GROMACS .gro file of C-alpha atoms in nm:
model
  308
    1MET     CA    1  10.167  13.457  -6.683
    2GLY     CA    2   9.844  13.312  -6.821
    3THR     CA    3   9.490  13.446  -6.822
    4LEU     CA    4   9.381  13.643  -6.519
    5THR     CA    5   9.040  13.542  -6.382
    6TYR     CA    6   8.797  13.806  -6.259
    7LEU     CA    7   8.483  13.711  -6.064
    8SER     CA    8   8.236  13.988  -5.983
    9ASP     CA    9   7.989  13.970  -5.694
   10ASP     CA   10   7.721  13.874  -5.949
   11ASP     CA   11   7.945  13.595  -6.082
   12LEU     CA   12   8.004  13.468  -5.730
   13GLN     CA   13   7.635  13.468  -5.640
   14ALA     CA   14   7.556  13.279  -5.960
   15LEU     CA   15   7.780  12.988  -5.854
   16GLY     CA   16   7.504  12.853  -5.629
   17ILE     CA   17   7.720  12.822  -5.319
   18GLY     CA   18   7.493  12.772  -5.018
   19PRO     CA   19   7.539  12.844  -4.645
   20ALA     CA   20   7.621  12.481  -4.563
   21ASP     CA   21   7.885  12.472  -4.840
   22ILE     CA   22   8.049  12.780  -4.691
   23ALA     CA   23   8.047  12.647  -4.335
   24ASP     CA   24   8.191  12.315  -4.454
   25ALA     CA   25   8.469  12.494  -4.646
   26ILE     CA   26   8.558  12.699  -4.337
   27GLU     CA   27   8.566  12.386  -4.122
   28ARG     CA   28   8.805  12.218  -4.368
   29ALA     CA   29   9.028  12.525  -4.356
   30LEU     CA   30   9.024  12.523  -3.976
   31ILE     CA   31   9.134  12.160  -3.973
   32ASP     CA   32   9.410  12.246  -4.222
   33LYS     CA   33   9.524  12.525  -3.991
   34ALA     CA   34   9.516  12.297  -3.686
   35GLU     CA   35   9.731  12.044  -3.873
   36GLY     CA   36   9.979  12.300  -4.005
   37ARG     CA   37   9.875  12.309  -4.373
   38LEU     CA   38   9.726  12.660  -4.365
   39HIS     CA   39   9.904  12.970  -4.240
   40THR     CA   40   9.724  13.291  -4.148
   41ALA     CA   41   9.821  13.638  -4.030
   42PRO     CA   42   9.622  13.849  -3.784
   43LYS     CA   43   9.388  14.089  -3.959
   44ALA     CA   44   9.512  14.444  -4.000
   45ALA     CA   45   9.242  14.701  -3.928
   46ILE     CA   46   9.201  15.077  -3.895
   47LEU     CA   47   8.896  15.261  -3.761
   48PRO     CA   48   8.940  15.613  -3.902
   49GLY     CA   49   8.615  15.743  -3.747
   50GLY     CA   50   8.259  15.799  -3.855
   51GLY     CA   51   8.185  15.428  -3.838
   52ARG     CA   52   8.431  15.355  -4.122
   53TYR     CA   53   8.637  15.039  -4.098
   54VAL     CA   54   8.932  14.949  -4.320
   55MET     CA   55   9.084  14.603  -4.303
   56SER     CA   56   9.312  14.356  -4.479
   57THR     CA   57   9.363  13.979  -4.442
   58LEU     CA   58   9.629  13.731  -4.557
   59ALA     CA   59   9.633  13.350  -4.569
   60VAL     CA   60   9.856  13.093  -4.745
   61GLY     CA   61   9.786  12.725  -4.795
   62GLY     CA   62   9.712  12.454  -5.048
   63GLY     CA   63   9.904  12.630  -5.324
   64LEU     CA   64   9.705  12.951  -5.287
   65THR     CA   65   9.777  13.288  -5.129
   66VAL     CA   66   9.469  13.501  -5.060
   67VAL     CA   67   9.480  13.872  -4.978
   68LYS     CA   68   9.170  14.082  -4.912
   69THR     CA   69   9.125  14.455  -4.857
   70VAL     CA   70   8.785  14.594  -4.764
   71THR     CA   71   8.635  14.922  -4.643
   72VAL     CA   72   8.306  14.944  -4.454
   73SER     CA   73   8.142  15.285  -4.502
   74PRO     CA   74   7.804  15.315  -4.325
   75ASP     CA   75   7.718  15.646  -4.493
   76ASN     CA   76   7.729  15.487  -4.839
   77ALA     CA   77   7.366  15.377  -4.815
   78ALA     CA   78   7.253  15.741  -4.827
   79HIS     CA   79   7.430  15.769  -5.163
   80GLY     CA   80   7.292  15.448  -5.309
   81LEU     CA   81   7.623  15.266  -5.269
   82PRO     CA   82   7.704  14.933  -5.096
   83SER     CA   83   7.835  14.979  -4.744
   84ILE     CA   84   8.107  14.716  -4.800
   85ASN     CA   85   8.354  14.754  -5.086
   86GLY     CA   86   8.685  14.592  -5.165
   87ALA     CA   87   8.865  14.322  -5.359
   88ILE     CA   88   9.033  13.985  -5.310
   89GLN     CA   89   9.352  13.880  -5.486
   90ALA     CA   90   9.443  13.513  -5.526
   91TYR     CA   91   9.805  13.426  -5.604
   92ASP     CA   92   9.986  13.105  -5.681
   93ALA     CA   93  10.155  13.035  -5.347
   94GLU     CA   94  10.470  12.893  -5.508
   95THR     CA   95  10.539  13.144  -5.784
   96GLY     CA   96  10.366  13.451  -5.642
   97LEU     CA   97  10.190  13.509  -5.976
   98LEU     CA   98   9.844  13.667  -5.960
   99LYS     CA   99   9.577  13.413  -6.061
  100ALA     CA  100   9.246  13.585  -5.990
  101VAL     CA  101   9.075  13.897  -5.864
  102LEU     CA  102   8.736  13.867  -5.695
  103ASP     CA  103   8.491  14.127  -5.571
  104ALA     CA  104   8.484  14.120  -5.191
  105ASN     CA  105   8.129  14.223  -5.099
  106TRP     CA  106   7.955  13.888  -5.137
  107ILE     CA  107   8.242  13.686  -4.991
  108THR     CA  108   8.273  13.919  -4.690
  109ALA     CA  109   7.903  13.885  -4.613
  110VAL     CA  110   7.880  13.507  -4.646
  111ARG     CA  111   8.213  13.418  -4.486
  112THR     CA  112   8.117  13.612  -4.173
  113ALA     CA  113   7.789  13.422  -4.147
  114GLY     CA  114   7.982  13.104  -4.228
  115LEU     CA  115   8.215  13.159  -3.933
  116SER     CA  116   7.911  13.209  -3.710
  117SER     CA  117   7.757  12.890  -3.849
  118VAL     CA  118   8.065  12.684  -3.763
  119ALA     CA  119   8.044  12.805  -3.403
  120ALA     CA  120   7.666  12.766  -3.391
  121ARG     CA  121   7.688  12.402  -3.501
  122ARG     CA  122   7.867  12.331  -3.172
  123LEU     CA  123   7.734  12.594  -2.932
  124ALA     CA  124   7.371  12.665  -3.022
  125ASP     CA  125   7.070  12.455  -2.925
  126PRO     CA  126   6.984  12.244  -3.234
  127ALA     CA  127   6.613  12.306  -3.161
  128SER     CA  128   6.649  12.687  -3.174
  129GLU     CA  129   6.331  12.843  -3.316
  130SER     CA  130   6.370  13.216  -3.257
  131ILE     CA  131   6.641  13.462  -3.361
  132ALA     CA  132   6.695  13.826  -3.269
  133PHE     CA  133   6.897  14.075  -3.470
  134VAL     CA  134   7.052  14.388  -3.322
  135GLY     CA  135   7.162  14.569  -3.634
  136THR     CA  136   6.973  14.495  -3.955
  137GLY     CA  137   7.220  14.548  -4.239
  138VAL     CA  138   7.417  14.315  -4.465
  139GLN     CA  139   7.533  14.084  -4.187
  140ALA     CA  140   7.180  14.041  -4.053
  141GLN     CA  141   7.064  13.937  -4.400
  142SER     CA  142   7.345  13.684  -4.449
  143HIS     CA  143   7.309  13.543  -4.097
  144LEU     CA  144   6.937  13.495  -4.150
  145ASP     CA  145   7.012  13.284  -4.459
  146ALA     CA  146   7.280  13.086  -4.278
  147PHE     CA  147   7.088  13.015  -3.959
  148ALA     CA  148   6.762  12.938  -4.138
  149ALA     CA  149   6.954  12.660  -4.313
  150LEU     CA  150   7.082  12.526  -3.980
  151PHE     CA  151   6.792  12.558  -3.738
  152PRO     CA  152   6.410  12.517  -3.738
  153LEU     CA  153   6.354  12.892  -3.714
  154SER     CA  154   5.998  13.021  -3.695
  155ARG     CA  155   6.031  13.370  -3.545
  156VAL     CA  156   6.250  13.675  -3.613
  157VAL     CA  157   6.280  13.985  -3.397
  158ALA     CA  158   6.474  14.286  -3.526
  159TYR     CA  159   6.607  14.590  -3.346
  160GLY     CA  160   6.770  14.857  -3.558
  161ARG     CA  161   6.766  15.219  -3.650
  162GLY     CA  162   6.458  15.165  -3.864
  163GLY     CA  163   6.469  15.263  -4.227
  164GLU     CA  164   6.511  15.052  -4.535
  165SER     CA  165   6.753  14.792  -4.397
  166GLN     CA  166   6.520  14.692  -4.115
  167THR     CA  167   6.224  14.681  -4.352
  168ARG     CA  168   6.420  14.463  -4.597
  169LEU     CA  169   6.520  14.221  -4.323
  170LEU     CA  170   6.164  14.181  -4.196
  171GLU     CA  171   6.028  14.141  -4.548
  172LYS     CA  172   6.295  13.879  -4.624
  173ALA     CA  173   6.205  13.683  -4.311
  174ARG     CA  174   5.835  13.690  -4.393
  175ALA     CA  175   5.905  13.578  -4.749
  176MET     CA  176   6.083  13.279  -4.594
  177GLY     CA  177   5.765  13.192  -4.406
  178LEU     CA  178   5.882  13.323  -4.069
  179ASP     CA  179   5.695  13.541  -3.823
  180ALA     CA  180   5.887  13.868  -3.808
  181GLU     CA  181   5.849  14.186  -3.607
  182ALA     CA  182   6.043  14.495  -3.504
  183GLU     CA  183   6.129  14.556  -3.139
  184SER     CA  184   6.199  14.899  -2.993
  185ASP     CA  185   6.380  14.767  -2.684
  186PRO     CA  186   6.708  14.588  -2.772
  187ASN     CA  187   6.730  14.399  -2.444
  188ALA     CA  188   6.372  14.279  -2.480
  189ALA     CA  189   6.464  14.157  -2.829
  190ILE     CA  190   6.760  13.949  -2.714
  191ALA     CA  191   6.575  13.818  -2.406
  192ALA     CA  192   6.311  13.659  -2.628
  193ALA     CA  193   6.540  13.464  -2.861
  194ASP     CA  194   6.724  13.132  -2.878
  195ILE     CA  195   6.987  13.287  -3.108
  196VAL     CA  196   7.111  13.648  -3.111
  197VAL     CA  197   7.312  13.820  -3.384
  198THR     CA  198   7.463  14.164  -3.321
  199SER     CA  199   7.610  14.362  -3.609
  200VAL     CA  200   7.604  14.730  -3.524
  201PRO     CA  201   7.841  14.973  -3.702
  202LEU     CA  202   8.204  14.935  -3.594
  203ASP     CA  203   8.220  15.263  -3.407
  204TYR     CA  204   8.361  15.278  -3.054
  205GLU     CA  205   8.171  15.600  -2.994
  206ILE     CA  206   7.852  15.393  -2.959
  207GLU     CA  207   7.756  15.362  -2.593
  208PRO     CA  208   7.706  14.997  -2.487
  209PHE     CA  209   7.340  14.909  -2.441
  210LEU     CA  210   7.311  14.528  -2.436
  211ASP     CA  211   7.311  14.324  -2.116
  212ALA     CA  212   7.412  13.959  -2.159
  213GLY     CA  213   7.249  13.892  -1.824
  214SER     CA  214   6.909  13.932  -1.990
  215LEU     CA  215   6.963  13.631  -2.218
  216ARG     CA  216   6.761  13.317  -2.160
  217PRO     CA  217   6.941  12.988  -2.077
  218ARG     CA  218   7.142  12.826  -2.361
  219THR     CA  219   7.102  13.125  -2.591
  220PHE     CA  220   7.375  13.144  -2.855
  221ALA     CA  221   7.505  13.489  -2.950
  222ALA     CA  222   7.698  13.557  -3.270
  223ILE     CA  223   7.875  13.886  -3.199
  224THR     CA  224   8.016  14.027  -3.524
  225ASP     CA  225   8.072  14.385  -3.408
  226LEU     CA  226   8.375  14.370  -3.173
  227THR     CA  227   8.126  14.349  -2.877
  228ILE     CA  228   8.074  14.726  -2.917
  229PRO     CA  229   7.704  14.721  -2.811
  230TRP     CA  230   7.758  14.489  -2.511
  231HIS     CA  231   7.825  14.608  -2.156
  232ASP     CA  232   8.170  14.468  -2.072
  233LYS     CA  233   8.078  14.355  -1.722
  234SER     CA  234   7.779  14.160  -1.851
  235LEU     CA  235   7.995  13.937  -2.074
  236SER     CA  236   8.071  13.717  -1.773
  237ALA     CA  237   7.715  13.583  -1.816
  238PHE     CA  238   7.842  13.370  -2.105
  239GLY     CA  239   7.943  13.028  -1.979
  240THR     CA  240   8.139  12.956  -2.296
  241LEU     CA  241   8.284  13.239  -2.503
  242VAL     CA  242   8.489  13.162  -2.815
  243VAL     CA  243   8.680  13.410  -3.031
  244ASP     CA  244   8.779  13.357  -3.394
  245ASP     CA  245   9.156  13.361  -3.344
  246LEU     CA  246   9.345  13.383  -3.015
  247GLU     CA  247   9.666  13.513  -3.173
  248GLN     CA  248   9.474  13.790  -3.345
  249GLU     CA  249   9.284  13.878  -3.029
  250ARG     CA  250   9.599  13.891  -2.818
  251SER     CA  251   9.774  14.116  -3.070
  252ALA     CA  252   9.485  14.358  -3.108
  253PRO     CA  253   9.538  14.703  -2.956
  254ARG     CA  254   9.185  14.694  -2.811
  255PRO     CA  255   9.059  14.352  -2.694
  256MET     CA  256   8.700  14.256  -2.767
  257VAL     CA  257   8.652  14.073  -2.437
  258PRO     CA  258   8.845  14.023  -2.112
  259ALA     CA  259   9.109  13.756  -2.164
  260GLU     CA  260   8.988  13.550  -1.868
  261THR     CA  261   8.643  13.501  -2.027
  262ILE     CA  262   8.778  13.332  -2.344
  263ALA     CA  263   8.746  12.952  -2.363
  264GLY     CA  264   8.951  12.933  -2.683
  265ASP     CA  265   8.918  13.009  -3.052
  266LEU     CA  266   8.735  12.863  -3.349
  267THR     CA  267   9.022  12.630  -3.440
  268ASP     CA  268   9.013  12.492  -3.084
  269LEU     CA  269   8.638  12.441  -3.113
  270VAL     CA  270   8.653  12.251  -3.443
  271ALA     CA  271   8.959  12.050  -3.336
  272GLY     CA  272   8.772  11.931  -3.026
  273ARG     CA  273   8.990  12.116  -2.777
  274ILE     CA  274   8.683  12.292  -2.633
  275ALA     CA  275   8.412  12.066  -2.493
  276THR     CA  276   8.054  12.118  -2.607
  277PRO     CA  277   7.892  12.303  -2.315
  278GLU     CA  278   7.651  12.100  -2.107
  279ASP     CA  279   7.538  12.374  -1.870
  280ASP     CA  280   7.249  12.613  -1.931
  281ALA     CA  281   7.456  12.933  -1.944
  282PRO     CA  282   7.440  13.140  -2.264
  283ARG     CA  283   7.721  13.084  -2.516
  284ALA     CA  284   7.886  13.331  -2.752
  285PHE     CA  285   8.112  13.356  -3.053
  286ALA     CA  286   8.275  13.701  -3.065
  287PHE     CA  287   8.488  13.777  -3.366
  288ARG     CA  288   8.670  14.034  -3.575
  289GLY     CA  289   8.674  13.825  -3.892
  290ILE     CA  290   8.976  13.619  -3.987
  291SER     CA  291   9.175  13.563  -4.303
  292LEU     CA  292   9.093  13.191  -4.289
  293GLY     CA  293   8.728  13.264  -4.373
  294ASP     CA  294   8.819  13.473  -4.676
  295TYR     CA  295   9.068  13.207  -4.789
  296ALA     CA  296   8.816  12.923  -4.752
  297VAL     CA  297   8.537  13.092  -4.949
  298THR     CA  298   8.775  13.225  -5.216
  299ARG     CA  299   8.915  12.874  -5.273
  300LEU     CA  300   8.563  12.728  -5.284
  301ALA     CA  301   8.448  12.993  -5.535
  302LEU     CA  302   8.748  12.937  -5.763
  303GLU     CA  303   8.688  12.561  -5.752
  304ARG     CA  304   8.319  12.604  -5.839
  305ALA     CA  305   8.408  12.843  -6.121
  306GLY     CA  306   8.665  12.597  -6.260
  307HIS     CA  307   8.964  12.818  -6.185
  308ALA     CA  308   9.120  12.643  -5.885
   0.00000   0.00000   0.00000
């Protein structure tokens, strides 16, 4: 069977994989999928209540099968535990033998921001200088890293529940040389930004509070939270709205957005089947997270670690 490789989150962080590397790896995987070399299954997910979210992904391609299982537990922070926990298993696609086990926290954080980056490369204004965060946890941190590498950011506005996560995000932004401030009104926060990232807890009991109609022209929104904080009727303000995977969205028991508002998915965008918008309407990428992202970053990490 051979030696089983284990890569912890610390091991993965030490590989020096940057945001651009991750976005590039995801784009390559999207092209492989478009050309039939990568096969993915819709994500399986359960929301058992209390903001908890349990999910699993599966992808096969390039001689590798990647399976991930993760639980998001918002209450963990009060106990000094990470809010995201899980593991990734990499198998030889031909023999089915287990090759490697990887911690899932780091990969989950960066692959989500990587998916947003792929969309932002095509939908966001390249001159974007300001970014607003609604939700200030792990995804806000990883998206700040990713978008600071893509755009000439100078200003950060954060709306959250306060506490340590918001403080950490603002301190991180200031350490990067950016002006950063908290905002008590979420719609004022998103109205003042070129890029918006929403990442509230995945809890359908949250009452929607964001109005897409308040966005300025050409704003790009990366919506990582199933559109939970957005008023459904306001989503028509987006001139171009892309989801991560149409098959997954159509099979989901609860759609993120009305079907008629969807221009296509991320594979369509990268394959050139969705035109780059030329109008001034806001644009959005709304996503659940797809197995392709986990596959792409897992493969990249194994290659960097010399275990491909």
